[in-house]
C-alpha cells in the first residue's frame, strides 16, 4: 500500500531530514512512527500524504510513484487519506457539522447523502450531539475527535495522524487511540506518529523508529513492555 | 455534469453567504466599482447625446439660394422646375424679394436705427431666394448639392453654413477618444480594486484553503468561489452604477426640459439606455472575473502547505 525505497529528504538549507529510508506498510496495518521531535516523523508523514516530495528515492502509494505524479493528480491521491494533525487544523469560523462536511464538498457529495455521512462520522467519535456547536467551545480532546471525524467522513483507506495525542492528557489520548483501533478493525490502514511509544503498550504493533533521519524497525509486543518497561525508555531517549 | 453543477452551486452559495455576512464591506466595494463605472459612462452619455443633437441640427441645415437681382418670373419658374426634379432635395420654398422686404420691415420695426436705414433706401435691395432642405445631413453631400445649385443659371450665390457643424463633429470625435482612454484607465483601476479585494479575502481564508488542499481539493475547487466573488462584485457594482446613472439622468432631464422648451424641442435624455446599461454591467462582471482570476492564480502559485 505504502512503499518507500531509499528515500532521502533534504529541505533547502538544512541537513538530510530522512536518510535512505526504506519501508513498506501493508493494507490494514496499524503502524506507529516514533522518535524525538525533529527526528523526521512529520516529514515521513508528509511524504506519504504527498505534501512533500522526496529529494531522492521513490515513494509508492497504491502503486503510484508520487514523484512522477502530475500536480493535477495529487489532490485525487490525497483523497485516499484521512489526515489528522496535532493542532487539529479545524476551521473556527463554522460549526462542527460544517467542518466535517468539507471533505465531502471537495468530493462533490452534497445534500442528504452528505448530511447522513457527516452525522455517521460525528457519531463514531461521540460528537453527534455537538454538530451545531462551534469548534472553539469544545475541549482539546473533543476538537481532536472532531478532526478525526473530518478525516474519516470521506471513508479513506489510510489514516495518517501526526501526533494526534500530543497535546492531550492520558485519558483523552486513550479515547483517541481507541477510535483509531476501531477504524483499523474495519480495515483502515493507520499510520500514527507519536513521541510517546507507550501508546502502543496495549496491543502488538509495528513501530518505525526514526533517529536523526535513520529508520529502525521494531515489533513491539505488549508483553515486552510489561516485562521490561525500560525498553520504552530506551525507545524514548535512544 | 451533476457534479460540476453541484460544485458551482456550492461555490456560489458560499460566496453569497459570505457577502451577506459582510454586507457593509461588500456594499463599499460595489460602491467604489459603481462610481468608477459611472465616470466614463457619464462622459459617454454626454458625448453621445451631443452628437445626436448635432445630427438633429444638421438636418435643419438649409442651403440658401440667392438669385440675381434682375431675375424675371420665367427664370424663377425654370429654376423651380429644376429644384423639383432634384432627388437630393427634400423640400424648398421661395421667398420673393417683396416678401423678404416686408418681413425685414416688420422685424426692424422695434429697432429705430435699422428702421430709419431701411426707410432711407429707395429700392428693395433684397434678391429673390429659394430656401432648400436636403435629404442628406452629411456635410460632404451637402457641399456637392450646394455646388450643383450654384451652377444653375440665374443663381447669384448658394450659401451653406456647415462649418460649425463640422467643427462640432470634430470635437465630438475627440471626445469619443477621450472617453475611450478614460474607460481604459478606469478598467485598469477596477481590475486592481477587485484583484486586491479578492487577494485580501484569500489572506483571510488562508486556513480554509490550506485545510482544503490537505484533504484533496483541486485548484479549481479553491479558485471557483473567488471567481464568483469577483464576478459578483463587478455585477453588483455595475447595477449600482446603473442606478446612479438613472438618478443622474432623471435630475438632468429636469433642466434639459427647461432648455428644450426654450428651443421648442422635445429633446430629453433616455432614462433606459439599455445598450449602455448592459455594456456597463457585463463589462464590470468580466473585469471582476479577470481581476479575481489573476489574484487567485497568483495566490495559488505562491501557496505553500505548512
Short mmCIF file of C-alpha atoms in Angstrom, two decimals:
data_model
loop_
_atom_site.label_atom_id
_atom_site.label_comp_id
_atom_site.label_asym_id
_atom_site.label_seq_id
_atom_site.Cartn_x
_atom_site.Cartn_y
_atom_site.Cartn_z
CA UNK A 1 0.00 0.00 0.00
CA UNK A 2 2.77 2.42 1.05
CA UNK A 3 6.31 1.74 -0.03
CA UNK A 4 9.45 3.83 0.47
CA UNK A 5 12.54 2.90 -1.43
CA UNK A 6 15.80 4.56 -0.33
CA UNK A 7 14.03 7.83 0.29
CA UNK A 8 16.11 10.85 1.22
CA UNK A 9 14.59 14.20 2.01
CA UNK A 10 16.52 17.41 2.40
CA UNK A 11 14.90 20.82 2.83
CA UNK A 12 16.69 23.75 1.24
CA UNK A 13 19.37 24.96 3.61
CA UNK A 14 19.19 22.05 6.02
CA UNK A 15 20.75 18.62 6.57
CA UNK A 16 19.06 15.49 5.42
CA UNK A 17 15.89 15.03 7.44
CA UNK A 18 15.42 11.48 6.19
CA UNK A 19 18.35 9.35 5.12
CA UNK A 20 17.91 6.36 2.85
CA UNK A 21 14.63 5.30 4.37
CA UNK A 22 13.06 2.14 3.00
CA UNK A 23 9.85 0.78 4.40
CA UNK A 24 6.67 -0.97 3.46
CA UNK A 25 3.26 -0.63 5.05
CA UNK A 26 0.60 -3.10 4.01
CA UNK A 27 -3.10 -2.50 3.75
CA UNK A 28 -4.86 -2.92 7.08
CA UNK A 29 -1.77 -2.41 9.21
CA UNK A 30 -1.52 -0.18 12.26
CA UNK A 31 1.92 1.36 12.36
CA UNK A 32 3.47 3.77 14.83
CA UNK A 33 6.19 6.18 13.82
CA UNK A 34 8.24 7.22 16.82
CA UNK A 35 11.24 9.37 17.50
CA UNK A 36 12.27 12.69 19.02
CA UNK A 37 10.83 15.88 17.71
CA UNK A 38 12.98 16.77 14.74
CA UNK A 39 13.75 13.12 14.02
CA UNK A 40 11.79 13.31 10.75
CA UNK A 41 8.40 11.85 11.74
CA UNK A 42 6.38 14.69 10.29
CA UNK A 43 8.45 14.68 7.14
CA UNK A 44 7.84 10.97 6.72
CA UNK A 45 4.08 11.54 7.04
CA UNK A 46 4.19 14.48 4.66
CA UNK A 47 5.91 12.29 2.09
CA UNK A 48 3.16 9.71 2.46
CA UNK A 49 0.46 12.37 2.14
CA UNK A 50 2.24 13.85 -0.89
CA UNK A 51 2.52 17.30 0.64
CA UNK A 52 6.25 16.94 0.19
CA UNK A 53 8.26 15.18 -2.49
CA UNK A 54 11.39 13.15 -1.81
CA UNK A 55 14.78 14.61 -2.72
CA UNK A 56 15.79 11.17 -3.95
CA UNK A 57 14.34 7.67 -3.86
CA UNK A 58 10.80 6.66 -4.66
CA UNK A 59 7.59 6.83 -2.70
CA UNK A 60 4.87 4.49 -3.93
CA UNK A 61 1.32 4.94 -2.72
CA UNK A 62 -1.08 2.31 -4.01
CA UNK A 63 1.48 1.54 -6.73
CA UNK A 64 1.63 5.17 -7.85
CA UNK A 65 5.01 6.88 -7.83
CA UNK A 66 4.35 10.15 -6.04
CA UNK A 67 7.38 11.93 -7.55
CA UNK A 68 6.12 11.25 -11.01
CA UNK A 69 2.53 12.27 -10.41
CA UNK A 70 1.34 15.38 -12.17
CA UNK A 71 0.46 18.27 -9.88
CA UNK A 72 -3.14 17.96 -11.04
CA UNK A 73 -3.30 14.31 -9.91
CA UNK A 74 -2.07 14.99 -6.35
CA UNK A 75 -5.46 16.14 -4.99
CA UNK A 76 -7.02 12.87 -6.07
CA UNK A 77 -4.25 10.91 -4.36
CA UNK A 78 -4.80 12.91 -1.17
CA UNK A 79 -8.47 11.99 -1.13
CA UNK A 80 -7.41 8.44 -0.30
CA UNK A 81 -6.03 9.70 3.00
CA UNK A 82 -7.58 10.93 6.17
CA UNK A 83 -5.14 13.40 7.69
CA UNK A 84 -5.10 14.26 11.37
CA UNK A 85 -2.79 16.89 12.82
CA UNK A 86 -1.53 17.70 16.29
CA UNK A 87 -3.00 21.21 16.00
CA UNK A 88 -6.28 19.82 14.57
CA UNK A 89 -6.40 22.40 11.77
CA UNK A 90 -10.11 22.90 12.36
CA UNK A 91 -11.87 25.89 10.88
CA UNK A 92 -13.11 28.01 13.75
CA UNK A 93 -15.45 30.17 11.70
CA UNK A 94 -18.01 27.40 11.22
CA UNK A 95 -19.88 24.73 13.15
CA UNK A 96 -18.70 21.18 13.76
CA UNK A 97 -21.08 19.95 11.09
CA UNK A 98 -19.65 22.39 8.55
CA UNK A 99 -16.11 21.34 9.45
CA UNK A 100 -16.81 17.70 8.87
CA UNK A 101 -18.70 18.21 5.62
CA UNK A 102 -15.73 19.95 3.93
CA UNK A 103 -14.08 16.78 2.52
CA UNK A 104 -17.43 15.69 1.12
CA UNK A 105 -17.85 19.04 -0.62
CA UNK A 106 -14.43 18.55 -2.14
CA UNK A 107 -15.51 15.10 -3.29
CA UNK A 108 -18.65 16.54 -4.80
CA UNK A 109 -21.03 14.89 -2.36
CA UNK A 110 -23.86 17.06 -1.12
CA UNK A 111 -27.40 17.06 0.14
CA UNK A 112 -28.97 14.35 2.25
CA UNK A 113 -26.22 11.83 1.49
CA UNK A 114 -23.58 14.24 2.78
CA UNK A 115 -25.56 15.09 5.93
CA UNK A 116 -26.03 11.39 6.64
CA UNK A 117 -22.33 10.69 6.34
CA UNK A 118 -21.37 13.68 8.47
CA UNK A 119 -23.67 12.52 11.26
CA UNK A 120 -22.33 8.97 10.99
CA UNK A 121 -18.76 10.27 11.33
CA UNK A 122 -19.67 12.52 14.25
CA UNK A 123 -21.42 9.58 15.88
CA UNK A 124 -18.34 7.38 15.56
CA UNK A 125 -16.25 9.88 17.53
CA UNK A 126 -19.04 10.57 20.01
CA UNK A 127 -19.80 14.12 18.97
CA UNK A 128 -23.19 13.71 17.36
CA UNK A 129 -24.82 15.94 19.96
CA UNK A 130 -22.34 18.75 19.18
CA UNK A 131 -22.96 19.10 15.47
CA UNK A 132 -24.22 22.68 15.76
CA UNK A 133 -21.55 23.74 18.27
CA UNK A 134 -18.61 25.87 17.21
CA UNK A 135 -15.27 24.03 17.50
CA UNK A 136 -13.85 26.68 19.84
CA UNK A 137 -16.35 25.65 22.50
CA UNK A 138 -15.07 22.05 22.50
CA UNK A 139 -12.36 20.69 24.79
CA UNK A 140 -8.97 19.71 23.35
CA UNK A 141 -9.90 16.03 23.21
CA UNK A 142 -13.23 16.82 21.56
CA UNK A 143 -11.54 19.03 19.00
CA UNK A 144 -9.18 16.21 18.11
CA UNK A 145 -12.12 13.83 17.80
CA UNK A 146 -13.82 16.34 15.53
CA UNK A 147 -10.67 16.40 13.40
CA UNK A 148 -10.84 12.61 13.23
CA UNK A 149 -14.47 12.77 12.14
CA UNK A 150 -13.44 15.11 9.35
CA UNK A 151 -10.62 12.76 8.38
CA UNK A 152 -12.84 9.69 8.15
CA UNK A 153 -16.02 11.17 6.70
CA UNK A 154 -14.95 10.53 3.13
CA UNK A 155 -14.11 6.91 4.07
CA UNK A 156 -10.40 6.98 3.29
CA UNK A 157 -8.43 3.76 3.13
CA UNK A 158 -5.46 5.24 5.01
CA UNK A 159 -5.49 7.35 8.16
CA UNK A 160 -2.37 9.41 8.77
CA UNK A 161 -2.13 11.03 12.17
CA UNK A 162 0.71 13.32 13.19
CA UNK A 163 0.98 13.40 16.99
CA UNK A 164 -2.80 13.34 17.42
CA UNK A 165 -2.48 12.88 21.17
CA UNK A 166 0.46 15.22 21.64
CA UNK A 167 -1.46 17.92 23.45
CA UNK A 168 -3.90 15.70 25.30
CA UNK A 169 -3.84 14.19 28.73
CA UNK A 170 -3.74 10.44 29.16
CA UNK A 171 -7.46 9.66 29.29
CA UNK A 172 -8.25 11.73 26.19
CA UNK A 173 -5.27 10.16 24.44
CA UNK A 174 -6.61 6.70 25.25
CA UNK A 175 -10.01 7.71 23.75
CA UNK A 176 -8.35 8.82 20.55
CA UNK A 177 -6.29 5.67 20.31
CA UNK A 178 -9.37 3.54 20.87
CA UNK A 179 -11.06 5.29 17.95
CA UNK A 180 -8.06 4.60 15.72
CA UNK A 181 -8.08 0.94 16.71
CA UNK A 182 -11.77 0.76 15.88
CA UNK A 183 -11.10 2.06 12.38
CA UNK A 184 -8.19 -0.30 12.00
CA UNK A 185 -10.52 -3.18 12.94
CA UNK A 186 -12.68 -2.45 9.89
CA UNK A 187 -9.69 -2.49 7.56
CA UNK A 188 -8.40 1.07 7.55
CA UNK A 189 -4.62 1.37 7.42
CA UNK A 190 -3.41 3.62 10.23
CA UNK A 191 -0.07 5.40 10.36
CA UNK A 192 0.38 7.37 13.54
CA UNK A 193 3.37 9.45 14.56
CA UNK A 194 3.98 9.84 18.26
CA UNK A 195 6.85 10.68 20.53
CA UNK A 196 5.17 8.58 23.19
CA UNK A 197 5.80 4.90 22.47
CA UNK A 198 3.77 3.81 25.47
CA UNK A 199 0.68 4.42 23.32
CA UNK A 200 1.42 1.10 21.79
CA UNK A 201 1.56 -0.70 25.04
CA UNK A 202 -1.84 -2.35 24.85
CA UNK A 203 -1.52 -4.16 21.55
CA UNK A 204 1.09 -5.59 19.30
CA UNK A 205 2.16 -3.09 16.70
CA UNK A 206 4.91 -2.41 14.28
CA UNK A 207 6.95 0.58 15.27
CA UNK A 208 9.04 2.56 12.84
CA UNK A 209 11.57 4.40 14.91
CA UNK A 210 13.34 7.41 13.46
CA UNK A 211 16.56 8.72 14.89
CA UNK A 212 18.20 11.65 13.14
CA UNK A 213 16.67 10.63 9.88
CA UNK A 214 17.62 6.95 10.12
CA UNK A 215 14.92 4.30 10.36
CA UNK A 216 14.97 1.27 12.60
CA UNK A 217 12.05 -1.06 12.68
CA UNK A 218 10.79 -2.96 15.62
CA UNK A 219 7.88 -5.10 16.56
CA UNK A 220 6.60 -4.02 19.89
CA UNK A 221 4.91 -6.67 21.94
CA UNK A 222 2.81 -5.65 24.88
CA UNK A 223 4.45 -8.49 26.76
CA UNK A 224 7.89 -6.96 26.29
CA UNK A 225 6.73 -3.77 27.79
CA UNK A 226 5.31 -5.48 30.82
CA UNK A 227 8.45 -7.48 31.39
CA UNK A 228 10.89 -4.73 30.70
CA UNK A 229 9.47 -1.21 30.97
CA UNK A 230 12.94 0.12 30.36
CA UNK A 231 12.59 -0.78 26.69
CA UNK A 232 10.10 2.04 26.34
CA UNK A 233 12.56 4.36 27.97
CA UNK A 234 15.12 3.16 25.54
CA UNK A 235 12.71 3.92 22.77
CA UNK A 236 12.19 7.39 24.04
CA UNK A 237 15.68 8.57 24.50
CA UNK A 238 17.75 6.42 22.30
CA UNK B 1 -22.22 17.06 -15.15
CA UNK B 2 -24.23 16.87 -11.96
CA UNK B 3 -21.01 17.02 -10.00
CA UNK B 4 -19.86 20.04 -11.91
CA UNK B 5 -23.16 21.82 -11.36
CA UNK B 6 -23.01 20.96 -7.68
CA UNK B 7 -19.51 22.34 -7.39
CA UNK B 8 -20.59 25.64 -8.91
CA UNK B 9 -23.80 25.92 -6.92
CA UNK B 10 -21.87 25.27 -3.72
CA UNK B 11 -19.28 27.88 -4.60
CA UNK B 12 -21.98 30.41 -5.44
CA UNK B 13 -23.96 29.85 -2.27
CA UNK B 14 -20.74 30.02 -0.24
CA UNK B 15 -19.88 33.38 -1.78
CA UNK B 16 -23.40 34.76 -1.39
CA UNK B 17 -23.36 33.74 2.25
CA UNK B 18 -20.02 35.43 2.81
CA UNK B 19 -21.25 38.59 1.11
CA UNK B 20 -24.35 38.60 3.28
CA UNK B 21 -22.24 38.24 6.40
CA UNK B 22 -20.06 41.15 5.34
CA UNK B 23 -22.85 43.17 3.74
CA UNK B 24 -21.37 46.55 4.62
CA UNK B 25 -17.89 45.95 3.20
CA UNK B 26 -19.42 44.29 0.14
CA UNK B 27 -21.53 47.39 -0.38
CA UNK B 28 -18.49 49.67 -0.07
CA UNK B 29 -16.56 47.68 -2.66
CA UNK B 30 -19.53 47.71 -5.02
CA UNK B 31 -19.89 51.46 -4.47
CA UNK B 32 -16.28 52.07 -5.47
CA UNK B 33 -16.78 49.94 -8.56
CA UNK B 34 -20.05 51.70 -9.32
CA UNK B 35 -18.54 55.17 -9.12
CA UNK B 36 -15.57 54.14 -11.24
CA UNK B 37 -18.01 52.82 -13.86
CA UNK B 38 -20.21 55.90 -13.69
CA UNK B 39 -17.48 58.33 -14.75
CA UNK B 40 -16.81 57.09 -18.28
CA UNK B 41 -20.49 56.25 -18.74
CA UNK B 42 -21.46 59.83 -17.92
CA UNK B 43 -18.91 61.17 -20.37
CA UNK B 44 -20.22 58.77 -22.95
CA UNK B 45 -23.77 59.84 -22.31
CA UNK B 46 -22.77 63.48 -22.73
CA UNK B 47 -20.91 63.00 -25.98
CA UNK B 48 -23.48 60.58 -27.38
CA UNK B 49 -26.33 62.96 -26.78
CA UNK B 50 -24.39 65.94 -28.07
CA UNK B 51 -23.71 64.10 -31.32
CA UNK B 52 -27.38 63.18 -31.58
CA UNK B 53 -28.22 66.81 -31.04
CA UNK B 54 -25.69 67.75 -33.72
CA UNK B 55 -27.31 65.33 -36.17
CA UNK B 56 -30.62 66.84 -35.30
CA UNK B 57 -29.28 70.31 -36.10
CA UNK B 58 -27.61 69.18 -39.28
CA UNK B 59 -30.97 68.07 -40.56
CA UNK B 60 -32.15 71.61 -40.10
CA UNK B 61 -29.31 72.93 -42.21
CA UNK B 62 -30.59 74.93 -45.11
CA UNK B 63 -29.00 75.86 -48.38
CA UNK B 64 -29.93 79.41 -49.25
CA UNK B 65 -30.06 80.09 -52.97
CA UNK B 66 -29.95 83.82 -53.72
CA UNK B 67 -30.94 84.73 -57.27
CA UNK B 68 -29.61 87.55 -59.38
CA UNK B 69 -31.26 90.91 -58.84
CA UNK B 70 -32.82 91.20 -62.26
CA UNK B 71 -34.27 87.70 -62.43
CA UNK B 72 -37.66 87.62 -64.06
CA UNK B 73 -40.63 85.40 -63.22
CA UNK B 74 -39.93 83.00 -66.10
CA UNK B 75 -36.39 82.29 -64.91
CA UNK B 76 -37.64 81.76 -61.38
CA UNK B 77 -40.10 79.21 -62.72
CA UNK B 78 -37.31 77.45 -64.61
CA UNK B 79 -35.17 77.24 -61.51
CA UNK B 80 -38.11 75.97 -59.52
CA UNK B 81 -38.63 73.18 -62.05
CA UNK B 82 -35.00 72.17 -61.75
CA UNK B 83 -35.25 72.09 -57.97
CA UNK B 84 -38.37 69.96 -58.15
CA UNK B 85 -36.53 67.41 -60.29
CA UNK B 86 -33.50 67.19 -58.00
CA UNK B 87 -33.65 63.96 -55.94
CA UNK B 88 -31.33 65.23 -53.22
CA UNK B 89 -33.78 67.91 -52.15
CA UNK B 90 -36.38 67.20 -49.50
CA UNK B 91 -38.27 70.41 -49.94
CA UNK B 92 -37.79 74.02 -50.84
CA UNK B 93 -39.67 77.24 -50.70
CA UNK B 94 -39.42 80.51 -52.49
CA UNK B 95 -39.25 83.84 -50.73
CA UNK B 96 -39.66 86.60 -53.26
CA UNK B 97 -37.86 89.89 -52.83
CA UNK B 98 -41.11 91.68 -51.96
CA UNK B 99 -41.92 89.14 -49.22
CA UNK B 100 -38.41 89.41 -47.83
CA UNK B 101 -38.63 93.17 -47.88
CA UNK B 102 -41.92 93.13 -45.97
CA UNK B 103 -40.52 90.68 -43.44
CA UNK B 104 -37.46 92.83 -42.90
CA UNK B 105 -39.62 95.90 -42.38
CA UNK B 106 -41.79 94.13 -39.83
CA UNK B 107 -38.78 92.73 -37.98
CA UNK B 108 -36.94 96.02 -37.87
CA UNK B 109 -39.86 98.00 -36.50
CA UNK B 110 -38.60 97.76 -32.96
CA UNK B 111 -35.11 98.90 -33.96
CA UNK B 112 -35.09 102.67 -34.57
CA UNK B 113 -31.73 102.91 -36.36
CA UNK B 114 -32.32 99.95 -38.65
CA UNK B 115 -35.83 101.10 -39.33
CA UNK B 116 -34.53 104.52 -40.37
CA UNK B 117 -31.91 102.98 -42.61
CA UNK B 118 -34.43 100.76 -44.33
CA UNK B 119 -36.81 103.59 -44.97
CA UNK B 120 -33.94 105.63 -46.36
CA UNK B 121 -33.48 103.06 -49.12
CA UNK B 122 -35.38 103.83 -52.24
CA UNK B 123 -35.34 100.39 -53.86
CA UNK B 124 -35.68 96.96 -52.45
CA UNK B 125 -32.06 95.69 -52.25
CA UNK B 126 -33.04 92.13 -51.47
CA UNK B 127 -32.90 89.32 -54.06
CA UNK B 128 -35.40 86.55 -54.63
CA UNK B 129 -34.29 83.46 -52.76
CA UNK B 130 -35.00 79.74 -52.50
CA UNK B 131 -34.53 78.03 -49.14
CA UNK B 132 -33.74 74.39 -49.63
CA UNK B 133 -33.61 71.48 -47.26
CA UNK B 134 -31.61 68.50 -48.42
CA UNK B 135 -32.49 64.88 -47.71
CA UNK B 136 -28.99 64.09 -46.54
CA UNK B 137 -27.35 65.63 -43.48
CA UNK B 138 -23.81 64.53 -44.39
CA UNK B 139 -21.62 67.63 -44.79
CA UNK B 140 -19.87 66.31 -47.93
CA UNK B 141 -23.10 65.56 -49.75
CA UNK B 142 -24.49 68.92 -48.77
CA UNK B 143 -21.38 70.51 -50.21
CA UNK B 144 -21.89 68.67 -53.54
CA UNK B 145 -25.52 69.73 -53.68
CA UNK B 146 -24.52 73.28 -52.96
CA UNK B 147 -22.07 73.44 -55.88
CA UNK B 148 -24.65 71.85 -58.17
CA UNK B 149 -27.16 74.51 -57.23
CA UNK B 150 -24.57 77.24 -57.61
CA UNK B 151 -24.20 76.30 -61.27
CA UNK B 152 -27.85 76.83 -62.15
CA UNK B 153 -28.10 79.88 -64.34
CA UNK B 154 -29.75 82.83 -62.69
CA UNK B 155 -28.31 81.91 -59.33
CA UNK B 156 -26.15 84.59 -57.82
CA UNK B 157 -24.97 82.76 -54.72
CA UNK B 158 -25.60 79.49 -52.89
CA UNK B 159 -24.93 79.59 -49.17
CA UNK B 160 -24.38 76.60 -46.93
CA UNK B 161 -23.40 77.11 -43.36
CA UNK B 162 -21.92 73.80 -42.21
CA UNK B 163 -18.63 74.99 -40.83
CA UNK B 164 -19.72 74.98 -37.22
CA UNK B 165 -21.36 71.57 -37.63
CA UNK B 166 -18.07 70.22 -38.94
CA UNK B 167 -16.19 71.70 -36.04
CA UNK B 168 -18.64 70.21 -33.58
CA UNK B 169 -18.29 66.79 -35.22
CA UNK B 170 -14.50 67.00 -34.89
CA UNK B 171 -14.79 67.98 -31.25
CA UNK B 172 -17.18 65.10 -30.59
CA UNK B 173 -14.72 62.75 -32.24
CA UNK B 174 -12.05 63.99 -29.89
CA UNK B 175 -14.46 63.49 -27.01
CA UNK B 176 -15.02 59.88 -28.03
CA UNK B 177 -11.28 59.22 -28.00
CA UNK B 178 -11.05 60.90 -24.63
CA UNK B 179 -13.78 58.61 -23.28
CA UNK B 180 -12.01 55.58 -24.65
CA UNK B 181 -8.89 56.36 -22.66
CA UNK B 182 -10.79 57.30 -19.52
CA UNK B 183 -12.66 53.99 -19.77
CA UNK B 184 -9.40 52.11 -20.31
CA UNK B 185 -7.76 53.71 -17.29
CA UNK B 186 -10.77 53.08 -15.11
CA UNK B 187 -10.92 49.47 -16.30
CA UNK B 188 -7.36 49.06 -15.02
CA UNK B 189 -8.39 50.68 -11.74
CA UNK B 190 -11.32 48.26 -11.44
CA UNK B 191 -9.05 45.32 -12.19
CA UNK B 192 -6.72 46.39 -9.41
CA UNK B 193 -9.50 47.13 -6.92
CA UNK B 194 -11.22 43.81 -7.46
CA UNK B 195 -7.95 41.90 -7.62
CA UNK B 196 -6.86 43.44 -4.35
CA UNK B 197 -10.18 42.76 -2.66
CA UNK B 198 -10.00 39.13 -3.66
CA UNK B 199 -6.39 38.95 -2.54
CA UNK B 200 -7.41 40.19 0.91
CA UNK B 201 -10.14 37.57 1.05
CA UNK B 202 -7.67 34.88 0.14
CA UNK B 203 -5.48 36.03 3.02
CA UNK B 204 -8.36 35.88 5.49
CA UNK B 205 -9.27 32.41 4.26
CA UNK B 206 -5.76 31.06 4.29
CA UNK B 207 -6.63 28.40 6.88
CA UNK B 208 -9.56 27.14 4.92
CA UNK B 209 -7.54 26.99 1.72
CA UNK B 210 -4.73 25.12 3.46
CA UNK B 211 -7.08 22.57 5.02
CA UNK B 212 -8.89 22.14 1.73
CA UNK B 213 -5.65 21.44 -0.08
CA UNK B 214 -4.62 18.94 2.58
CA UNK B 215 -7.82 16.98 2.19
CA UNK B 216 -7.60 16.84 -1.56
CA UNK B 217 -9.12 19.99 -3.01
CA UNK B 218 -8.19 20.74 -6.61
CA UNK B 219 -7.08 24.20 -7.69
CA UNK B 220 -10.40 24.75 -9.40
CA UNK B 221 -12.24 23.95 -6.15
CA UNK B 222 -10.21 26.67 -4.43
CA UNK B 223 -10.49 29.09 -7.29
CA UNK B 224 -14.17 28.92 -8.20
CA UNK B 225 -15.63 30.73 -5.17
CA UNK B 226 -13.21 33.61 -5.63
CA UNK B 227 -14.05 33.87 -9.32
CA UNK B 228 -17.72 34.09 -8.41
CA UNK B 229 -16.90 36.70 -5.78
CA UNK B 230 -15.04 38.84 -8.30
CA UNK B 231 -17.79 38.48 -10.87
CA UNK B 232 -20.49 39.33 -8.33
CA UNK B 233 -18.59 42.41 -7.16
CA UNK B 234 -18.46 43.55 -10.77
CA UNK B 235 -22.11 42.71 -11.36
CA UNK B 236 -23.37 44.45 -8.22
CA UNK B 237 -21.07 47.41 -8.83
CA UNK B 238 -22.44 47.61 -12.37
CA UNK B 239 -26.04 47.55 -11.16
CA UNK B 240 -25.22 50.24 -8.61
CA UNK B 241 -23.67 52.31 -11.40
CA UNK B 242 -26.83 51.86 -13.49
CA UNK B 243 -28.94 53.07 -10.56
CA UNK B 244 -26.69 56.09 -10.11
CA UNK B 245 -26.81 56.84 -13.82
CA UNK B 246 -30.60 56.70 -13.85
CA UNK B 247 -30.72 59.08 -10.92
CA UNK B 248 -28.34 61.49 -12.66
CA UNK B 249 -30.24 61.28 -15.96
CA UNK B 250 -33.50 61.99 -14.18
CA UNK B 251 -32.02 65.04 -12.48
CA UNK B 252 -30.55 66.24 -15.75
CA UNK B 253 -33.79 65.79 -17.62
CA UNK B 254 -35.50 68.42 -15.47
CA UNK B 255 -33.01 71.09 -16.55
CA UNK B 256 -32.88 69.81 -20.11
CA UNK B 257 -36.64 70.03 -20.34
CA UNK B 258 -36.41 73.73 -19.47
CA UNK B 259 -33.77 74.38 -22.10
CA UNK B 260 -35.51 72.28 -24.75
CA UNK B 261 -38.68 74.19 -24.06
CA UNK B 262 -36.89 77.45 -24.87
CA UNK B 263 -35.86 75.98 -28.21
CA UNK B 264 -39.32 74.46 -28.66
CA UNK B 265 -37.80 71.00 -28.91
CA UNK B 266 -38.81 67.84 -27.06
CA UNK B 267 -35.22 66.70 -26.63
CA UNK B 268 -34.51 64.72 -23.44
CA UNK B 269 -32.07 62.06 -22.26
CA UNK B 270 -33.29 58.48 -22.44
CA UNK B 271 -33.79 57.09 -18.94
CA UNK B 272 -33.33 53.46 -20.02
CA UNK B 273 -30.29 53.42 -22.21
CA UNK B 274 -30.43 49.64 -22.47
CA UNK B 275 -27.31 49.06 -24.56
CA UNK B 276 -25.22 51.33 -22.37
CA UNK B 277 -26.50 49.71 -19.18
CA UNK B 278 -25.97 46.17 -20.42
CA UNK B 279 -22.48 47.11 -21.57
CA UNK B 280 -21.68 48.64 -18.18
CA UNK B 281 -22.85 45.63 -16.19
CA UNK B 282 -21.28 42.96 -18.39
CA UNK B 283 -18.00 44.85 -18.66
CA UNK B 284 -17.86 45.17 -14.89
CA UNK B 285 -18.65 41.48 -14.40
CA UNK B 286 -15.97 40.44 -16.89
CA UNK B 287 -13.41 42.76 -15.31
CA UNK B 288 -14.34 41.33 -11.90
CA UNK B 289 -13.82 37.79 -13.16
CA UNK B 290 -10.47 38.60 -14.75
CA UNK B 291 -9.27 40.58 -11.71
CA UNK B 292 -10.04 37.78 -9.31
CA UNK B 293 -8.67 35.16 -11.69
CA UNK B 294 -5.33 36.95 -11.73
CA UNK B 295 -5.33 37.37 -7.95
CA UNK B 296 -6.25 33.75 -7.22
CA UNK B 297 -3.83 32.30 -9.74
CA UNK B 298 -1.01 34.29 -8.18
CA UNK B 299 -2.05 33.21 -4.69
CA UNK B 300 -2.32 29.55 -5.71
CA UNK B 301 1.08 29.62 -7.38
CA UNK B 302 2.62 31.09 -4.22
CA UNK B 303 0.72 28.89 -1.81
CA UNK B 304 2.83 26.63 0.37
CA UNK B 305 1.42 23.93 2.57
CA UNK B 306 2.87 24.31 6.05
#
